[in-house]
mmCIF file of C-alpha atoms in Angstrom:
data_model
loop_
_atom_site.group_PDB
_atom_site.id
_atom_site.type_symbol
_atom_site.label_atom_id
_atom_site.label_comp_id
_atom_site.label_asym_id
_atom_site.label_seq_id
_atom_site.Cartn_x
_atom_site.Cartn_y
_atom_site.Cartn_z
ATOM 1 C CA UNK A 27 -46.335 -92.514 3.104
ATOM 2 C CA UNK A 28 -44.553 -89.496 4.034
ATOM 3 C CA UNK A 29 -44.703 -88.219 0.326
ATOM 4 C CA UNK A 30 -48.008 -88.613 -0.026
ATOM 5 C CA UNK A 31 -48.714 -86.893 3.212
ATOM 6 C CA UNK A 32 -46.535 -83.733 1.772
ATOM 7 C CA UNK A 33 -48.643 -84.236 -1.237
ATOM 8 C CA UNK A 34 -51.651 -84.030 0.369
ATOM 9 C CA UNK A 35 -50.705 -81.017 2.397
ATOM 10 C CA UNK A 36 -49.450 -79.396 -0.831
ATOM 11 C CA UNK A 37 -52.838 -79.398 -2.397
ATOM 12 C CA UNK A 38 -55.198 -78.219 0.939
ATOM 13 C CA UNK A 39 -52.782 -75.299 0.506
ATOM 14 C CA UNK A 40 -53.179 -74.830 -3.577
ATOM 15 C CA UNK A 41 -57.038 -74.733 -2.653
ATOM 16 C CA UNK A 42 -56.673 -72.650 0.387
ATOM 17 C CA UNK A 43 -54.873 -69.984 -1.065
ATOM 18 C CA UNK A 44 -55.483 -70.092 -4.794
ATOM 19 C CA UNK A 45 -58.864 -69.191 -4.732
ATOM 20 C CA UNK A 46 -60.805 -66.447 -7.216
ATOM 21 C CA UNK A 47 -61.302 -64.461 -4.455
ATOM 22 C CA UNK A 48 -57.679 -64.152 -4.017
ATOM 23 C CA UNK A 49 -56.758 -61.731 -6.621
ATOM 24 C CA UNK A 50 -60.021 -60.113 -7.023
ATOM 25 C CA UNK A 51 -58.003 -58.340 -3.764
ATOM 26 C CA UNK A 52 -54.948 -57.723 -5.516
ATOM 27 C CA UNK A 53 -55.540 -54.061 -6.974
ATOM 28 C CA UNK A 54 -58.158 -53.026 -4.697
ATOM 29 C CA UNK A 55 -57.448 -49.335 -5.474
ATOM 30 C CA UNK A 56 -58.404 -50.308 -9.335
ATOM 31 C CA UNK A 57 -61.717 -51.390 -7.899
ATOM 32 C CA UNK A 58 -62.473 -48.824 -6.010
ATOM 33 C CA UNK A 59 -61.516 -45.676 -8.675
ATOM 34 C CA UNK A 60 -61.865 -48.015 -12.065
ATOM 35 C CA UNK A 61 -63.655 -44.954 -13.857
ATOM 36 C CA UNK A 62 -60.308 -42.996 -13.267
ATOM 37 C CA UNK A 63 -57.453 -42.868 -15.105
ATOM 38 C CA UNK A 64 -54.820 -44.100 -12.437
ATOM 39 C CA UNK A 65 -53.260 -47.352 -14.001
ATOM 40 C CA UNK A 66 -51.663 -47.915 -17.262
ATOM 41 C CA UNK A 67 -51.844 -51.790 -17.144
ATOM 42 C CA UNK A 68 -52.095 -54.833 -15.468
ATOM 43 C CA UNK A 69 -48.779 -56.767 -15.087
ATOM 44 C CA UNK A 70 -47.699 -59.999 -13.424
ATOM 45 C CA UNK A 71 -44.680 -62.470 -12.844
ATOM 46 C CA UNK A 72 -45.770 -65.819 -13.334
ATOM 47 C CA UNK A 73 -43.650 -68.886 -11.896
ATOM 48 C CA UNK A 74 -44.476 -72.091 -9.974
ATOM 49 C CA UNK A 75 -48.461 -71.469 -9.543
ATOM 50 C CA UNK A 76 -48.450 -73.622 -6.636
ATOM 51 C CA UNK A 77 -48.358 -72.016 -3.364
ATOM 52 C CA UNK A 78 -48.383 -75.940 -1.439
ATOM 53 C CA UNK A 79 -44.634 -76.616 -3.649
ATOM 54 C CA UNK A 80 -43.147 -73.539 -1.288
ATOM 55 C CA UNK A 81 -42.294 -75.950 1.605
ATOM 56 C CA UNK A 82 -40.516 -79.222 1.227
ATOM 57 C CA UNK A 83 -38.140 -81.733 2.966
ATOM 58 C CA UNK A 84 -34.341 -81.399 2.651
ATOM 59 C CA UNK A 85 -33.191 -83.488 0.174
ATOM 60 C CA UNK A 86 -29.650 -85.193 0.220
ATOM 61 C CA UNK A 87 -28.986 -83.985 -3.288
ATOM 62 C CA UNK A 88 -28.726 -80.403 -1.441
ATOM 63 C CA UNK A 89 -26.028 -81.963 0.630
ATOM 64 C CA UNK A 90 -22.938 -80.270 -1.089
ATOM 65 C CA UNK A 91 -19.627 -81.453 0.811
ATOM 66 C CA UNK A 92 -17.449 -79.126 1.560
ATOM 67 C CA UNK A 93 -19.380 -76.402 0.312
ATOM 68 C CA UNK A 94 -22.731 -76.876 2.635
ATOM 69 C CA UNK A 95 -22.556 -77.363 6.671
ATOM 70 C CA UNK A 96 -25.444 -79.406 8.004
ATOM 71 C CA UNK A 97 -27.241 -76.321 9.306
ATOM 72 C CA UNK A 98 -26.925 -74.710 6.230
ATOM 73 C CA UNK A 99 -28.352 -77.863 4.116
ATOM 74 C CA UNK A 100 -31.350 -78.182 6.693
ATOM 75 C CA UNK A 101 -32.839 -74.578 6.795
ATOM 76 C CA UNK A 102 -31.911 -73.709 3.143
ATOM 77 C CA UNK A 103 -33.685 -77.045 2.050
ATOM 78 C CA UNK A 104 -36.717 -76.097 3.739
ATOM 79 C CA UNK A 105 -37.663 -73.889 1.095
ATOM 80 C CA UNK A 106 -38.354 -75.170 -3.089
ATOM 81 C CA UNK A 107 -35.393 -74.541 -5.174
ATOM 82 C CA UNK A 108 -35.814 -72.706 -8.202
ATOM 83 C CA UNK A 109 -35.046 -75.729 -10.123
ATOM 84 C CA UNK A 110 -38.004 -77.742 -8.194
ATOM 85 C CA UNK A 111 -40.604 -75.305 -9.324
ATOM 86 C CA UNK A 112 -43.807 -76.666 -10.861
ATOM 87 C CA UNK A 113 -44.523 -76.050 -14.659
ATOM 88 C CA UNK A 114 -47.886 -75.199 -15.886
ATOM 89 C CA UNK A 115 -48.098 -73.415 -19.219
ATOM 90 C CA UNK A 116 -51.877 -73.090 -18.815
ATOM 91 C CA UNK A 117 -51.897 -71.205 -15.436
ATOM 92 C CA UNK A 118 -50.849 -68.291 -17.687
ATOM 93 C CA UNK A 119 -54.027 -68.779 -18.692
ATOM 94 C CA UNK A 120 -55.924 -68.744 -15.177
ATOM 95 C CA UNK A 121 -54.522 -65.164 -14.799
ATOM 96 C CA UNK A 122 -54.948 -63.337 -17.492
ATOM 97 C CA UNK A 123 -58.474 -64.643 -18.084
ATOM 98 C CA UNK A 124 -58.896 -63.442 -14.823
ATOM 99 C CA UNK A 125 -57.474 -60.458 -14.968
ATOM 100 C CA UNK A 126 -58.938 -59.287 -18.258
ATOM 101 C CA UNK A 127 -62.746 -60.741 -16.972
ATOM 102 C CA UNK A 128 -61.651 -58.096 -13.754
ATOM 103 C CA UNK A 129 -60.565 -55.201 -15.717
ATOM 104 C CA UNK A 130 -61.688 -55.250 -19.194
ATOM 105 C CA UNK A 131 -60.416 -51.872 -19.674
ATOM 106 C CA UNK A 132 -56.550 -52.545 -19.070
ATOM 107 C CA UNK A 133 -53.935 -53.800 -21.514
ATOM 108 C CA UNK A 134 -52.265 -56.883 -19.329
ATOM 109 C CA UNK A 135 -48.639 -57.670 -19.356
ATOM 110 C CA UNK A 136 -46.728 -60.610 -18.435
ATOM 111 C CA UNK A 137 -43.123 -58.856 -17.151
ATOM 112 C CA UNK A 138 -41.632 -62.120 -15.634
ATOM 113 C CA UNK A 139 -41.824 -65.862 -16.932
ATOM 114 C CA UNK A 140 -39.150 -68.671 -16.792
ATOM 115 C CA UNK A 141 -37.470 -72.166 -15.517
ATOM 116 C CA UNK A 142 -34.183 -72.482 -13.774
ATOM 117 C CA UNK A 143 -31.731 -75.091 -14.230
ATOM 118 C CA UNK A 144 -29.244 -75.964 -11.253
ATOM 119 C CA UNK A 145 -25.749 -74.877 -11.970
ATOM 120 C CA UNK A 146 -23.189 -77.502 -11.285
ATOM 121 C CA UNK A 147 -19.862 -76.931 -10.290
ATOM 122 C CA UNK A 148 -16.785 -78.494 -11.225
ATOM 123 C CA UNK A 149 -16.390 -81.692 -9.749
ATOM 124 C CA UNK A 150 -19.892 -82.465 -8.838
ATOM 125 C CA UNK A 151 -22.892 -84.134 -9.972
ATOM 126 C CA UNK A 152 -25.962 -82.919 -9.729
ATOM 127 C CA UNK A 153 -29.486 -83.037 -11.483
ATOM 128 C CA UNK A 154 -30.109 -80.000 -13.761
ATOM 129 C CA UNK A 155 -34.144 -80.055 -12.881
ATOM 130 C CA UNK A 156 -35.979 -82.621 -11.216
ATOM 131 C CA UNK A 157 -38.695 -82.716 -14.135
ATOM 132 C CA UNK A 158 -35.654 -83.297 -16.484
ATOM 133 C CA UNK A 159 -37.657 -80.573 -18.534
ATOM 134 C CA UNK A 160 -35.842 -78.367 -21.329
ATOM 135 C CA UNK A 161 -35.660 -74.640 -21.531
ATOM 136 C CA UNK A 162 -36.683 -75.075 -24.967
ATOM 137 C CA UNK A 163 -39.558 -76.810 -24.125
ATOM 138 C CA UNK A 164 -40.927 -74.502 -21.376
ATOM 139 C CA UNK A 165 -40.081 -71.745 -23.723
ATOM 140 C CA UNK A 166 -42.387 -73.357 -26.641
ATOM 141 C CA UNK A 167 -44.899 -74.377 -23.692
ATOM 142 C CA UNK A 168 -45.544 -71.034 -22.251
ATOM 143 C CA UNK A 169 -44.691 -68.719 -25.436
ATOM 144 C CA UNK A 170 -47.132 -70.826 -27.060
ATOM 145 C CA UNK A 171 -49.678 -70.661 -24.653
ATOM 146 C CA UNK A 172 -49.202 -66.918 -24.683
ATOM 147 C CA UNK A 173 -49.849 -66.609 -28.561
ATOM 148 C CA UNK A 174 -53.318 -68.322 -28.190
ATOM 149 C CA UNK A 175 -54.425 -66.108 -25.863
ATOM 150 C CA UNK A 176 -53.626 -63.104 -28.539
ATOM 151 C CA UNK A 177 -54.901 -65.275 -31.059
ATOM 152 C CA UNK A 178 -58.018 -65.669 -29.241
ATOM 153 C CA UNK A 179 -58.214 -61.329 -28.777
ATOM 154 C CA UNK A 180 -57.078 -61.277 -25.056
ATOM 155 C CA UNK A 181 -55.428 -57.375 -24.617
ATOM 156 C CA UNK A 182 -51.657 -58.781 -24.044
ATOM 157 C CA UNK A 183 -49.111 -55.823 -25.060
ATOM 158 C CA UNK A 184 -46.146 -58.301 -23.942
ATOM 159 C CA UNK A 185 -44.386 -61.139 -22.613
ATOM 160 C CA UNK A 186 -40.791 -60.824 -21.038
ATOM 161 C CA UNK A 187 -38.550 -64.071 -20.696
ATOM 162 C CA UNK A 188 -36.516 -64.421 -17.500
ATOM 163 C CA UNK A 189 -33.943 -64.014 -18.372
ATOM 164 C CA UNK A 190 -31.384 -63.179 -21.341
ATOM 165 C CA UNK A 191 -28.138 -64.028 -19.095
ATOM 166 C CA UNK A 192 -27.777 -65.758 -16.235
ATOM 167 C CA UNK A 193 -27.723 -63.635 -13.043
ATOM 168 C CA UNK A 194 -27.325 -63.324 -9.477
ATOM 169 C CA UNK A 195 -30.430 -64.400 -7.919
ATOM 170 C CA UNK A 196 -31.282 -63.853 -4.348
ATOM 171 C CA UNK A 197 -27.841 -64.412 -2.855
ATOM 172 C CA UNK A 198 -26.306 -67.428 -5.144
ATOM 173 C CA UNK A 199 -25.342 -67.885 -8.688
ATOM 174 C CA UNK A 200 -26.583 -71.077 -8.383
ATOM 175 C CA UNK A 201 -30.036 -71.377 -10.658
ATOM 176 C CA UNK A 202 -29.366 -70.636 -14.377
ATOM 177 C CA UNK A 203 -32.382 -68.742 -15.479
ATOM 178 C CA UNK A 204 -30.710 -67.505 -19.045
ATOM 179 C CA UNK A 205 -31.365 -67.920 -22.717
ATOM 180 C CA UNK A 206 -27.796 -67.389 -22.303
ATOM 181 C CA UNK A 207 -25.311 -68.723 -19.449
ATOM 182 C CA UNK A 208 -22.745 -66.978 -18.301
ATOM 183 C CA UNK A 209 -19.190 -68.414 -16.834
ATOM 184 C CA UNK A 210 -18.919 -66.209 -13.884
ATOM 185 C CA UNK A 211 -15.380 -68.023 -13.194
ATOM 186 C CA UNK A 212 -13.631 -66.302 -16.275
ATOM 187 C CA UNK A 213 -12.423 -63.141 -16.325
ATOM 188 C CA UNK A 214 -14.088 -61.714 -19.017
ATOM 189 C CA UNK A 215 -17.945 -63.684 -17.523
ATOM 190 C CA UNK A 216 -17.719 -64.958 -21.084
ATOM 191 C CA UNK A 217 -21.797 -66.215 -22.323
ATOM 192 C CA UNK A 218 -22.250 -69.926 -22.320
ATOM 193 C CA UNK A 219 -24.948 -70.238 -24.958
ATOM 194 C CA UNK A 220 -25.930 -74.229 -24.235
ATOM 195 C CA UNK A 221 -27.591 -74.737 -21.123
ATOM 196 C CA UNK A 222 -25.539 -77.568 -19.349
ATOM 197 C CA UNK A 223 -27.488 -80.271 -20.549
ATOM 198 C CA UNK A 224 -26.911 -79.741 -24.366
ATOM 199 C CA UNK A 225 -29.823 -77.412 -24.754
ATOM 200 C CA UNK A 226 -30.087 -74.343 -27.185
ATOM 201 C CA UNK A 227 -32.657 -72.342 -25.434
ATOM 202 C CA UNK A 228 -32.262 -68.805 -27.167
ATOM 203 C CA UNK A 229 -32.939 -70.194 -30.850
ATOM 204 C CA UNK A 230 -36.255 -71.234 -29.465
ATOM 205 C CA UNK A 231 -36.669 -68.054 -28.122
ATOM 206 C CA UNK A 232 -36.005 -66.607 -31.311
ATOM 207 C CA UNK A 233 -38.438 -69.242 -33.554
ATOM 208 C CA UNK A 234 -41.427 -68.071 -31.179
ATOM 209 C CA UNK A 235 -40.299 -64.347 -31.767
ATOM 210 C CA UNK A 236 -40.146 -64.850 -35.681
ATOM 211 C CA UNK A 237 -43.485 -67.512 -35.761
ATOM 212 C CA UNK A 238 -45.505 -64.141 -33.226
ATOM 213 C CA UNK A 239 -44.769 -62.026 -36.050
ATOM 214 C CA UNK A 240 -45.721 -64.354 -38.855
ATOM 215 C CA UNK A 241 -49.247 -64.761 -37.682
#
């Protein structure tokens, strides 16, 4: 019951927030001086498109022993992990048809897209993502998604995978984002390049690099 309740709530707030008129707001100064020269492109970071997946109960699986106080577990768990995020290849989709309807005049660039997996330590046992989805996959997903648009004559000048190496990301090491992990424990942060579940996410990478230049 309480799920579905969340569930519920999640979705008033997906149709609250996520509507048209939304980013029609955005770039207001594009609007308003479109005939001038005073943007080179539109560009966007695209994630979890769901603004209702921001807020969720703590979950025990956040409980680290030792490592996490109760406090700590509570108000961090408040917020979606990176490796809770929603995936939704065609929501690239949603904003650059959008975008390009808005300002048919602009090249459009996506400059952030990517999937974390949790990084777990020594010792523990955790659950890489709770969608049990590949980096691969999302790679093939959203890459994919991105070559029909250009297929289809949408003005996209680039796509930029977040990101090559695993990094330090808003205070923890603790979401992978890489094509490439990195072992911050040695001394020489040597690059890990499996993700933890077995995954080869940078050959993928590289098959959607060599297949966009093929066609």
């Amino acid at each position: 019951a309480v799920g579905e309740l969340i569930k519920q709530i999640q979705h008033g707030l997906s149709r609250k927030f996520l509507h048209e008129s939304t980013f029609s707001r955005l770039v207001p100064l594009i609007r308003e001086r479109r005939e001038e020269e005073v943007v080179d492109y539109i560009s966007f970071d695209y994630y979890d498109p769901f603004v209702g997946n921001i807020v969720r109960l703590p979950a025990l699986a956040d409980l680290r022993l030792g490592r996490v106080g109760l406090r700590e577990w509570i108000t961090q768990s408040l917020t979606t992990k990176w490796w809770d995020w929603k995936a939704l290849p065609r929501g690239l989709r949603f904003f650059v048809e959008r975008y390009a309807q808005e300002y048919p005049q602009l090249p459009i660039l996506i400059a952030e897209n990517g999937m974390a997996e949790r990084r777990c330590h020594p010792g523990e046992q955790c659950t890489l993502r709770t969608d049990q989805q590949s980096r691969s996959y999302f790679i093939r997903q959203h890459v994919g998604e991105v070559q029909k648009l250009k297929a289809e004559g949408y003005p996209l000048v680039g796509y930029f995978h977040w990101s090559l190496t695993d990094n330090y990301e808003w205070g923890t090491y603790d979401p992978r984002f890489g094509l490439f992990g990195i072992n911050f424990e040695s001394p020489d942060l040597a690059r890990i390049p499996r993700d933890e579940g077995g995954d080869i996410p940078w050959e993928a990478y590289a098959e959607m690099i060599v297949k966009d230049k093929a066609s």
